[in-house]
mmCIF file of C-alpha atoms and ligand atoms in Angstrom:
data_model
loop_
_atom_site.group_PDB
_atom_site.id
_atom_site.type_symbol
_atom_site.label_atom_id
_atom_site.label_comp_id
_atom_site.label_asym_id
_atom_site.label_seq_id
_atom_site.Cartn_x
_atom_site.Cartn_y
_atom_site.Cartn_z
ATOM 1 C CA MET A 1304 0.000 0.000 0.000
ATOM 2 C CA SER A 1305 1.305 3.458 -0.812
ATOM 3 C CA LYS A 1306 2.506 5.610 2.053
ATOM 4 C CA THR A 1307 1.221 8.926 3.407
ATOM 5 C CA ILE A 1308 3.748 11.446 4.698
ATOM 6 C CA GLY A 1309 3.370 14.767 6.456
ATOM 7 C CA ILE A 1310 5.551 17.896 6.174
ATOM 8 C CA LEU A 1311 5.902 20.664 8.718
ATOM 9 C CA THR A 1312 8.167 23.636 9.377
ATOM 10 C CA SER A 1313 8.987 24.454 13.001
ATOM 11 C CA GLY A 1314 10.919 27.004 15.074
ATOM 12 C CA GLY A 1315 12.322 30.118 13.389
ATOM 13 C CA ASP A 1316 11.679 30.300 9.642
ATOM 14 C CA ALA A 1317 14.529 30.396 7.139
ATOM 15 C CA PRO A 1318 14.763 31.217 3.435
ATOM 16 C CA GLY A 1319 14.790 27.958 1.495
ATOM 17 C CA MET A 1320 12.216 26.222 3.684
ATOM 18 C CA ASN A 1321 9.730 26.542 0.816
ATOM 19 C CA ALA A 1322 12.196 24.938 -1.585
ATOM 20 C CA ALA A 1323 12.497 22.047 0.877
ATOM 21 C CA VAL A 1324 8.708 21.727 1.204
ATOM 22 C CA ARG A 1325 8.456 21.661 -2.588
ATOM 23 C CA ALA A 1326 11.131 18.983 -2.935
ATOM 24 C CA VAL A 1327 9.560 16.783 -0.274
ATOM 25 C CA ALA A 1328 6.071 17.109 -1.762
ATOM 26 C CA ARG A 1329 7.151 16.544 -5.351
ATOM 27 C CA ALA A 1330 9.501 13.639 -4.554
ATOM 28 C CA ALA A 1331 6.805 11.929 -2.507
ATOM 29 C CA ILE A 1332 4.085 12.462 -5.125
ATOM 30 C CA ARG A 1333 6.473 11.139 -7.791
ATOM 31 C CA LYS A 1334 6.802 7.958 -5.714
ATOM 32 C CA GLY A 1335 3.019 7.624 -5.514
ATOM 33 C CA MET A 1336 2.747 8.779 -1.918
ATOM 34 C CA LYS A 1337 0.004 10.922 -0.413
ATOM 35 C CA VAL A 1338 1.341 14.191 1.054
ATOM 36 C CA ILE A 1339 -0.168 16.098 3.975
ATOM 37 C CA GLY A 1340 0.927 19.655 4.754
ATOM 38 C CA ILE A 1341 0.814 20.436 8.471
ATOM 39 C CA ARG A 1342 0.449 24.114 9.407
ATOM 40 C CA ARG A 1343 2.367 25.960 12.132
ATOM 41 C CA GLY A 1344 4.738 23.222 13.182
ATOM 42 C CA TYR A 1345 3.774 20.901 16.008
ATOM 43 C CA ASN A 1346 0.765 23.133 16.780
ATOM 44 C CA GLY A 1347 -0.867 22.005 13.559
ATOM 45 C CA LEU A 1348 -0.109 18.414 14.363
ATOM 46 C CA ILE A 1349 -1.696 18.633 17.822
ATOM 47 C CA HIS A 1350 -4.758 20.518 16.568
ATOM 48 C CA GLY A 1351 -5.179 18.652 13.278
ATOM 49 C CA ASP A 1352 -4.519 21.718 11.102
ATOM 50 C CA MET A 1353 -3.526 19.733 7.998
ATOM 51 C CA PHE A 1354 -4.389 19.589 4.314
ATOM 52 C CA GLU A 1355 -3.673 17.263 1.449
ATOM 53 C CA MET A 1356 -1.103 18.633 -0.986
ATOM 54 C CA ASN A 1357 -0.874 17.936 -4.670
ATOM 55 C CA GLU A 1358 1.876 18.774 -7.124
ATOM 56 C CA ARG A 1359 0.402 22.259 -7.690
ATOM 57 C CA SER A 1360 0.286 23.070 -3.963
ATOM 58 C CA VAL A 1361 4.008 23.759 -4.175
ATOM 59 C CA SER A 1362 4.038 25.656 -7.473
ATOM 60 C CA ASP A 1363 5.626 29.100 -7.490
ATOM 61 C CA ILE A 1364 7.182 28.801 -4.035
ATOM 62 C CA ILE A 1365 10.800 27.812 -4.712
ATOM 63 C CA GLN A 1366 11.836 31.475 -4.952
ATOM 64 C CA ARG A 1367 9.883 32.684 -1.925
ATOM 65 C CA GLY A 1368 11.222 33.328 1.563
ATOM 66 C CA GLY A 1369 9.285 32.339 4.689
ATOM 67 C CA THR A 1370 7.289 29.132 4.727
ATOM 68 C CA ILE A 1371 3.913 28.492 3.093
ATOM 69 C CA LEU A 1372 3.236 26.014 5.901
ATOM 70 C CA TYR A 1373 3.732 28.756 8.515
ATOM 71 C CA THR A 1374 5.800 27.979 11.564
ATOM 72 C CA ALA A 1375 5.456 28.154 15.315
ATOM 73 C CA ARG A 1376 7.021 27.319 18.615
ATOM 74 C CA CYS A 1377 4.753 24.872 20.427
ATOM 75 C CA PRO A 1378 5.446 24.468 24.156
ATOM 76 C CA GLU A 1379 2.699 21.801 24.469
ATOM 77 C CA PHE A 1380 4.719 19.419 22.338
ATOM 78 C CA ARG A 1381 7.396 19.135 25.009
ATOM 79 C CA TYR A 1382 4.994 17.245 27.275
ATOM 80 C CA GLU A 1383 3.589 13.728 27.087
ATOM 81 C CA GLU A 1384 0.015 14.951 26.758
ATOM 82 C CA GLY A 1385 0.892 17.039 23.705
ATOM 83 C CA LEU A 1386 2.883 14.215 22.167
ATOM 84 C CA GLN A 1387 0.001 11.774 22.660
ATOM 85 C CA LYS A 1388 -2.466 14.208 21.054
ATOM 86 C CA ALA A 1389 -0.101 14.582 18.106
ATOM 87 C CA LYS A 1390 0.337 10.831 17.798
ATOM 88 C CA GLN A 1391 -3.449 10.384 17.740
ATOM 89 C CA ARG A 1392 -3.770 12.996 14.959
ATOM 90 C CA CYS A 1393 -1.080 11.201 12.960
ATOM 91 C CA ILE A 1394 -2.959 7.915 13.281
ATOM 92 C CA GLU A 1395 -6.250 9.597 12.239
ATOM 93 C CA ALA A 1396 -4.549 11.169 9.204
ATOM 94 C CA GLY A 1397 -2.868 7.855 8.345
ATOM 95 C CA LEU A 1398 0.611 9.399 8.475
ATOM 96 C CA ASP A 1399 3.416 6.865 7.963
ATOM 97 C CA GLY A 1400 6.058 9.467 8.622
ATOM 98 C CA ILE A 1401 6.764 13.188 8.892
ATOM 99 C CA VAL A 1402 9.471 15.448 7.505
ATOM 100 C CA VAL A 1403 10.265 18.093 10.132
ATOM 101 C CA ILE A 1404 12.087 21.163 8.831
ATOM 102 C CA GLY A 1405 13.628 23.147 11.690
ATOM 103 C CA GLY A 1406 16.438 23.274 14.206
ATOM 104 C CA ASP A 1407 17.645 21.223 17.175
ATOM 105 C CA GLY A 1408 14.493 21.843 19.226
ATOM 106 C CA SER A 1409 12.330 20.618 16.381
ATOM 107 C CA PHE A 1410 14.509 17.501 16.052
ATOM 108 C CA ARG A 1411 14.048 16.758 19.769
ATOM 109 C CA GLY A 1412 10.312 16.816 19.105
ATOM 110 C CA GLY A 1413 10.858 14.571 16.064
ATOM 111 C CA ALA A 1414 12.811 12.095 18.190
ATOM 112 C CA ASP A 1415 10.030 12.054 20.800
ATOM 113 C CA LEU A 1416 7.415 11.379 18.144
ATOM 114 C CA SER A 1417 9.571 8.712 16.458
ATOM 115 C CA ALA A 1418 9.880 6.969 19.839
ATOM 116 C CA ARG A 1419 6.076 6.888 19.968
ATOM 117 C CA GLY A 1420 5.778 5.100 16.654
ATOM 118 C CA ILE A 1421 5.617 7.944 14.099
ATOM 119 C CA PRO A 1422 8.879 7.978 12.104
ATOM 120 C CA CYS A 1423 10.232 11.515 11.703
ATOM 121 C CA VAL A 1424 13.081 12.767 9.535
ATOM 122 C CA GLY A 1425 14.554 16.204 10.304
ATOM 123 C CA LEU A 1426 15.880 18.666 7.746
ATOM 124 C CA PRO A 1427 18.172 21.402 9.097
ATOM 125 C CA GLY A 1428 16.388 24.714 8.506
ATOM 126 C CA THR A 1429 17.837 27.711 10.302
ATOM 127 C CA ILE A 1430 19.783 30.803 9.304
ATOM 128 C CA ASP A 1431 22.172 30.256 12.228
ATOM 129 C CA ASN A 1432 24.056 27.222 10.816
ATOM 130 C CA ASP A 1433 24.222 26.025 14.422
ATOM 131 C CA ILE A 1434 23.269 22.377 13.858
ATOM 132 C CA SER A 1435 26.242 20.202 14.705
ATOM 133 C CA CYS A 1436 25.708 17.228 12.426
ATOM 134 C CA THR A 1437 25.717 19.305 9.270
ATOM 135 C CA GLU A 1438 28.144 21.655 7.597
ATOM 136 C CA TYR A 1439 25.248 23.591 6.204
ATOM 137 C CA THR A 1440 21.728 24.560 7.196
ATOM 138 C CA ILE A 1441 18.968 25.738 4.854
ATOM 139 C CA GLY A 1442 18.714 29.545 5.043
ATOM 140 C CA TYR A 1443 22.296 30.234 6.095
ATOM 141 C CA ASP A 1444 23.582 31.443 2.735
ATOM 142 C CA THR A 1445 20.667 33.790 2.133
ATOM 143 C CA ALA A 1446 20.982 35.269 5.621
ATOM 144 C CA MET A 1447 24.711 35.859 5.178
ATOM 145 C CA ASN A 1448 24.186 37.498 1.812
ATOM 146 C CA THR A 1449 21.490 39.741 3.262
ATOM 147 C CA ALA A 1450 23.751 40.683 6.168
ATOM 148 C CA MET A 1451 26.581 41.395 3.730
ATOM 149 C CA GLU A 1452 24.381 43.670 1.597
ATOM 150 C CA MET A 1453 23.200 45.532 4.689
ATOM 151 C CA VAL A 1454 26.730 46.042 6.008
ATOM 152 C CA ASP A 1455 27.819 47.291 2.557
ATOM 153 C CA LYS A 1456 25.063 49.905 2.747
ATOM 154 C CA ILE A 1457 26.038 50.852 6.280
ATOM 155 C CA ARG A 1458 29.630 51.220 5.115
ATOM 156 C CA ASP A 1459 28.564 53.827 2.516
ATOM 157 C CA THR A 1460 27.228 56.120 5.201
ATOM 158 C CA ALA A 1461 29.966 55.277 7.725
ATOM 159 C CA GLN A 1462 32.516 56.241 5.077
ATOM 160 C CA SER A 1463 30.771 59.549 4.265
ATOM 161 C CA HIS A 1464 30.706 60.554 7.930
ATOM 162 C CA ASP A 1465 34.083 59.132 9.016
ATOM 163 C CA ARG A 1466 32.240 57.003 11.562
ATOM 164 C CA CYS A 1467 32.598 53.648 13.219
ATOM 165 C CA SER A 1468 29.615 51.354 12.666
ATOM 166 C CA VAL A 1469 28.988 48.477 15.005
ATOM 167 C CA VAL A 1470 26.669 45.995 13.288
ATOM 168 C CA GLU A 1471 24.997 43.180 15.202
ATOM 169 C CA VAL A 1472 24.038 40.105 13.188
ATOM 170 C CA MET A 1473 21.805 37.164 14.144
ATOM 171 C CA GLY A 1474 22.937 33.656 14.980
ATOM 172 C CA ARG A 1475 21.630 33.144 18.520
ATOM 173 C CA ASN A 1476 24.745 31.881 20.347
ATOM 174 C CA ALA A 1477 26.603 30.933 17.180
ATOM 175 C CA GLY A 1478 29.024 33.237 15.376
ATOM 176 C CA TYR A 1479 28.962 31.666 11.901
ATOM 177 C CA ILE A 1480 26.959 34.495 10.316
ATOM 178 C CA ALA A 1481 29.159 37.040 12.115
ATOM 179 C CA VAL A 1482 32.518 35.657 11.016
ATOM 180 C CA ASN A 1483 31.495 35.156 7.386
ATOM 181 C CA THR A 1484 29.780 38.519 7.120
ATOM 182 C CA GLY A 1485 32.753 40.169 8.781
ATOM 183 C CA VAL A 1486 35.158 38.591 6.318
ATOM 184 C CA ALA A 1487 32.934 39.373 3.319
ATOM 185 C CA CYS A 1488 32.639 43.018 4.371
ATOM 186 C CA GLY A 1489 36.234 43.571 5.409
ATOM 187 C CA ALA A 1490 35.315 44.393 8.998
ATOM 188 C CA THR A 1491 38.023 45.856 11.217
ATOM 189 C CA ALA A 1492 36.997 43.436 13.959
ATOM 190 C CA ILE A 1493 34.567 40.569 14.484
ATOM 191 C CA ILE A 1494 33.258 39.869 17.967
ATOM 192 C CA THR A 1495 31.721 36.436 18.629
ATOM 193 C CA THR A 1496 31.215 34.232 21.668
ATOM 194 C CA GLU A 1497 33.529 31.534 20.293
ATOM 195 C CA VAL A 1498 36.696 33.626 20.356
ATOM 196 C CA GLU A 1499 37.914 35.568 23.361
ATOM 197 C CA TYR A 1500 38.180 39.274 22.652
ATOM 198 C CA SER A 1501 39.208 42.480 24.339
ATOM 199 C CA LEU A 1502 37.439 45.713 23.430
ATOM 200 C CA ASP A 1503 40.574 47.606 24.452
ATOM 201 C CA ASN A 1504 42.582 45.649 21.851
ATOM 202 C CA ILE A 1505 39.973 46.484 19.216
ATOM 203 C CA ILE A 1506 40.128 50.144 20.189
ATOM 204 C CA ASN A 1507 43.946 50.030 19.931
ATOM 205 C CA LYS A 1508 43.591 48.508 16.477
ATOM 206 C CA ILE A 1509 41.238 51.312 15.419
ATOM 207 C CA ASN A 1510 43.688 53.909 16.708
ATOM 208 C CA GLN A 1511 46.617 52.228 14.952
ATOM 209 C CA THR A 1512 44.861 51.905 11.581
ATOM 210 C CA ARG A 1513 43.790 55.534 11.819
ATOM 211 C CA LYS A 1514 47.444 56.501 11.692
ATOM 212 C CA SER A 1515 47.714 54.975 8.195
ATOM 213 C CA GLY A 1516 44.755 57.046 7.003
ATOM 214 C CA LYS A 1517 41.747 54.801 7.663
ATOM 215 C CA GLN A 1518 38.784 56.958 8.641
ATOM 216 C CA HIS A 1519 35.780 54.664 8.913
ATOM 217 C CA PHE A 1520 35.407 51.345 10.647
ATOM 218 C CA ILE A 1521 33.057 48.382 10.641
ATOM 219 C CA ILE A 1522 32.809 46.135 13.677
ATOM 220 C CA VAL A 1523 30.611 43.036 13.298
ATOM 221 C CA VAL A 1524 29.159 41.697 16.534
ATOM 222 C CA SER A 1525 27.325 38.399 16.903
ATOM 223 C CA GLU A 1526 23.944 38.279 18.606
ATOM 224 C CA GLY A 1527 25.321 36.062 21.385
ATOM 225 C CA ILE A 1528 27.562 38.947 22.483
ATOM 226 C CA GLY A 1529 24.818 41.581 22.126
ATOM 227 C CA ASN A 1530 25.618 44.936 23.759
ATOM 228 C CA SER A 1531 26.303 46.547 20.391
ATOM 229 C CA VAL A 1532 24.975 49.951 21.558
ATOM 230 C CA GLN A 1533 27.293 49.836 24.564
ATOM 231 C CA ILE A 1534 30.220 48.726 22.402
ATOM 232 C CA ALA A 1535 29.626 51.678 20.036
ATOM 233 C CA LYS A 1536 29.461 54.087 22.979
ATOM 234 C CA GLU A 1537 32.718 52.780 24.400
ATOM 235 C CA ILE A 1538 34.488 53.006 21.035
ATOM 236 C CA GLU A 1539 33.290 56.593 20.643
ATOM 237 C CA ALA A 1540 34.336 57.514 24.176
ATOM 238 C CA LYS A 1541 37.806 56.013 23.852
ATOM 239 C CA THR A 1542 38.644 56.994 20.241
ATOM 240 C CA GLY A 1543 36.650 60.175 19.710
ATOM 241 C CA ILE A 1544 35.276 58.634 16.495
ATOM 242 C CA GLU A 1545 31.547 59.138 16.163
ATOM 243 C CA SER A 1546 30.020 55.653 16.389
ATOM 244 C CA ARG A 1547 26.663 54.104 15.640
ATOM 245 C CA ALA A 1548 25.172 50.707 16.374
ATOM 246 C CA THR A 1549 22.808 48.873 14.040
ATOM 247 C CA ILE A 1550 21.026 45.662 14.982
ATOM 248 C CA LEU A 1551 20.129 44.018 11.678
ATOM 249 C CA GLY A 1552 17.437 41.776 13.171
ATOM 250 C CA HIS A 1553 14.758 39.916 11.265
ATOM 251 C CA VAL A 1554 15.629 41.346 7.861
ATOM 252 C CA GLN A 1555 18.151 38.474 7.885
ATOM 253 C CA ARG A 1556 15.369 35.890 8.079
ATOM 254 C CA GLY A 1557 13.508 37.007 4.976
ATOM 255 C CA GLY A 1558 13.965 37.317 1.256
ATOM 256 C CA SER A 1559 14.249 35.132 -1.771
ATOM 257 C CA PRO A 1560 16.628 32.209 -1.111
ATOM 258 C CA THR A 1561 19.995 32.076 -2.861
ATOM 259 C CA VAL A 1562 20.970 29.363 -5.329
ATOM 260 C CA ARG A 1563 22.765 27.438 -2.605
ATOM 261 C CA ASP A 1564 19.790 27.450 -0.260
ATOM 262 C CA ARG A 1565 17.409 26.329 -3.000
ATOM 263 C CA VAL A 1566 19.720 23.575 -4.211
ATOM 264 C CA VAL A 1567 20.620 22.174 -0.791
ATOM 265 C CA ALA A 1568 16.962 22.349 0.302
ATOM 266 C CA THR A 1569 16.016 20.382 -2.807
ATOM 267 C CA GLN A 1570 18.709 17.744 -2.277
ATOM 268 C CA MET A 1571 17.867 17.322 1.402
ATOM 269 C CA GLY A 1572 14.115 17.206 0.802
ATOM 270 C CA TYR A 1573 14.523 14.520 -1.845
ATOM 271 C CA TYR A 1574 16.800 12.503 0.458
ATOM 272 C CA ALA A 1575 14.328 12.681 3.361
ATOM 273 C CA VAL A 1576 11.556 11.158 1.255
ATOM 274 C CA ASP A 1577 13.856 8.250 0.358
ATOM 275 C CA LEU A 1578 14.331 7.514 4.057
ATOM 276 C CA LEU A 1579 10.620 7.641 4.857
ATOM 277 C CA GLU A 1580 9.818 5.480 1.824
ATOM 278 C CA LYS A 1581 12.020 2.817 3.413
ATOM 279 C CA GLY A 1582 10.206 3.303 6.740
ATOM 280 C CA ILE A 1583 13.329 4.810 8.338
ATOM 281 C CA GLY A 1584 12.663 7.446 11.025
ATOM 282 C CA ASN A 1585 14.417 9.173 13.920
ATOM 283 C CA ARG A 1586 17.006 10.574 11.482
ATOM 284 C CA VAL A 1587 18.388 14.020 10.685
ATOM 285 C CA VAL A 1588 19.589 14.802 7.182
ATOM 286 C CA GLY A 1589 22.806 16.789 6.941
ATOM 287 C CA MET A 1590 25.726 17.691 4.737
ATOM 288 C CA GLN A 1591 29.243 16.375 5.321
ATOM 289 C CA ASN A 1592 32.090 16.984 2.861
ATOM 290 C CA ASN A 1593 29.474 18.426 0.531
ATOM 291 C CA LYS A 1594 27.522 15.138 0.458
ATOM 292 C CA ILE A 1595 24.032 14.590 1.800
ATOM 293 C CA VAL A 1596 24.080 12.124 4.704
ATOM 294 C CA ASP A 1597 21.851 11.187 7.652
ATOM 295 C CA PHE A 1598 22.294 10.584 11.366
ATOM 296 C CA ASP A 1599 20.340 9.139 14.255
ATOM 297 C CA ILE A 1600 18.657 12.146 15.926
ATOM 298 C CA GLN A 1601 20.158 11.531 19.379
ATOM 299 C CA GLU A 1602 23.605 11.081 17.864
ATOM 300 C CA ALA A 1603 23.138 14.284 15.845
ATOM 301 C CA LEU A 1604 22.088 16.231 18.941
ATOM 302 C CA SER A 1605 25.134 15.072 20.889
ATOM 303 C CA MET A 1606 27.638 16.132 18.217
ATOM 304 C CA LYS A 1607 29.837 19.226 18.536
ATOM 305 C CA LYS A 1608 30.539 21.574 15.663
ATOM 306 C CA PRO A 1609 33.893 23.295 15.331
ATOM 307 C CA PHE A 1610 33.980 27.069 14.912
ATOM 308 C CA GLU A 1611 35.646 28.649 11.886
ATOM 309 C CA ASN A 1612 38.760 29.598 13.838
ATOM 310 C CA GLU A 1613 41.002 29.603 10.775
ATOM 311 C CA LEU A 1614 38.745 32.037 8.939
ATOM 312 C CA TYR A 1615 38.498 34.222 12.031
ATOM 313 C CA LYS A 1616 42.286 34.301 12.308
ATOM 314 C CA ILE A 1617 42.722 35.304 8.658
ATOM 315 C CA ALA A 1618 40.182 38.118 9.090
ATOM 316 C CA ASP A 1619 41.973 39.329 12.193
ATOM 317 C CA GLU A 1620 45.390 39.280 10.512
ATOM 318 C CA ILE A 1621 44.467 41.156 7.367
ATOM 319 C CA SER A 1622 42.063 43.763 8.691
ATOM 320 C CA PHE A 1623 44.247 46.784 9.426
HETATM 321 P P1 ADP B 1490 14.419 25.163 16.627
HETATM 322 O O1 ADP B 1490 13.777 23.951 16.080
HETATM 323 O O2 ADP B 1490 14.659 26.218 15.600
HETATM 324 O O3 ADP B 1490 15.600 24.852 17.502
HETATM 325 P P2 ADP B 1490 12.821 25.649 18.995
HETATM 326 O O4 ADP B 1490 13.886 25.335 19.989
HETATM 327 O O5 ADP B 1490 11.934 26.819 19.269
HETATM 328 O O6 ADP B 1490 13.356 25.912 17.533
HETATM 329 O O7 ADP B 1490 11.932 24.341 18.857
HETATM 330 C C1 ADP B 1490 10.844 24.296 17.984
HETATM 331 C C2 ADP B 1490 9.746 23.468 18.582
HETATM 332 O O8 ADP B 1490 10.210 22.124 18.740
HETATM 333 C C3 ADP B 1490 9.289 23.864 19.975
HETATM 334 O O9 ADP B 1490 8.370 24.911 19.980
HETATM 335 C C4 ADP B 1490 8.644 22.593 20.456
HETATM 336 O O10 ADP B 1490 7.380 22.419 19.875
HETATM 337 C C5 ADP B 1490 9.577 21.551 19.878
HETATM 338 N N1 ADP B 1490 10.595 21.162 20.870
HETATM 339 C C6 ADP B 1490 11.661 21.874 21.253
HETATM 340 N N2 ADP B 1490 12.344 21.238 22.215
HETATM 341 C C7 ADP B 1490 11.703 20.084 22.446
HETATM 342 C C8 ADP B 1490 11.902 18.986 23.326
HETATM 343 N N3 ADP B 1490 12.933 18.945 24.171
HETATM 344 N N4 ADP B 1490 11.017 17.968 23.273
HETATM 345 C C9 ADP B 1490 9.977 17.997 22.418
HETATM 346 N N5 ADP B 1490 9.735 19.010 21.575
HETATM 347 C C10 ADP B 1490 10.570 20.035 21.580
HETATM 348 O O1 F6P B 1491 17.255 30.801 14.998
HETATM 349 C C1 F6P B 1491 17.040 31.841 14.099
HETATM 350 C C2 F6P B 1491 16.949 33.155 14.828
HETATM 351 O O2 F6P B 1491 16.684 34.176 13.895
HETATM 352 C C3 F6P B 1491 18.170 33.511 15.685
HETATM 353 O O3 F6P B 1491 19.241 34.005 14.904
HETATM 354 C C4 F6P B 1491 17.588 34.501 16.639
HETATM 355 O O4 F6P B 1491 18.288 34.482 17.860
HETATM 356 C C5 F6P B 1491 16.187 33.982 16.854
HETATM 357 O O5 F6P B 1491 15.888 33.123 15.762
HETATM 358 C C6 F6P B 1491 15.142 35.058 16.917
HETATM 359 O O6 F6P B 1491 13.947 34.461 17.195
HETATM 360 P P1 F6P B 1491 12.531 35.189 17.128
HETATM 361 O O7 F6P B 1491 11.945 34.858 15.811
HETATM 362 O O8 F6P B 1491 11.761 34.542 18.242
HETATM 363 O O9 F6P B 1491 12.739 36.640 17.311
#
């Protein structure tokens, strides 16, 4: 008998989630499966907010940011009662498996549901690139490119006014967006939680580079550090250079996904359907050495991801 699979997006949205939804739906329909879209993450599962998708349900979405399935954070799903309600809805809808597109929290939910008899496969969807089992998460490239464009614009005005601009980028506690954006924009300094820093050293660097004629400065700060307004104030107080702080915020979560996000989302979505077709659940799909692979969810959650120390070091050495 042909299988029925569900798709949901959960946690923070990310550009490329729609491309993943499209790939999952189309790959499953191609294999003769029935596809159920579940709205607003685990909320939709608990409350039965689902609809049958056909091949046209995912037309014209590959280029769109956000998620047509909507997304949510669902506290109820962390408890047995919520999980049991969700399981019951899955049985009623005849779901043989679910593709969960989200981050670590969403995978924990997927593991819990898999343990209760509903196989779930996770796809890494977050701009933060903070999922350990994968080199790459859907949305990361678009977010970095958006951040880069924004910093370029900020540089125009910082240059005109001979100012220092402190720009805070997203990433929760991870500094991947910060280090790559900083490198791409030629920042004078990058401040992230992964690498110890001293604001006094950064201020010394600003003062030194001023002597060679540099008159405007970009400092990229990761969200995990925060305090960008305070950092700007301190730089201004100690250098006399007029300084401004900009928190880029949710602009980084939107927009049309880049080629990389669309392609990886498509590859991962296709791969996830293969797993569910074989009845394999409790897995997370990831990328290692540029190849699509999968891991047991618990194993994936226990992995550690190295920071881009080498890249950080290069940026630090050549920004003067
Ligand atoms: P992300 O998936 O981006 O890490 P969250 O941490 O907000 O985002 O998690 C998304 C959703 O996954 C939560 O709202 C909740 O429904 C579910 N979830 C998170 N943690 C757990 C957990 N420990 N057990 C079960 N479900 C969880
Ligand atoms: O995980 C993606 C992310 O945008 C983080 O970079 C940020 O810390 C968080 O989500 C913001 O979440 P919210 O949508 O609740 O403001």
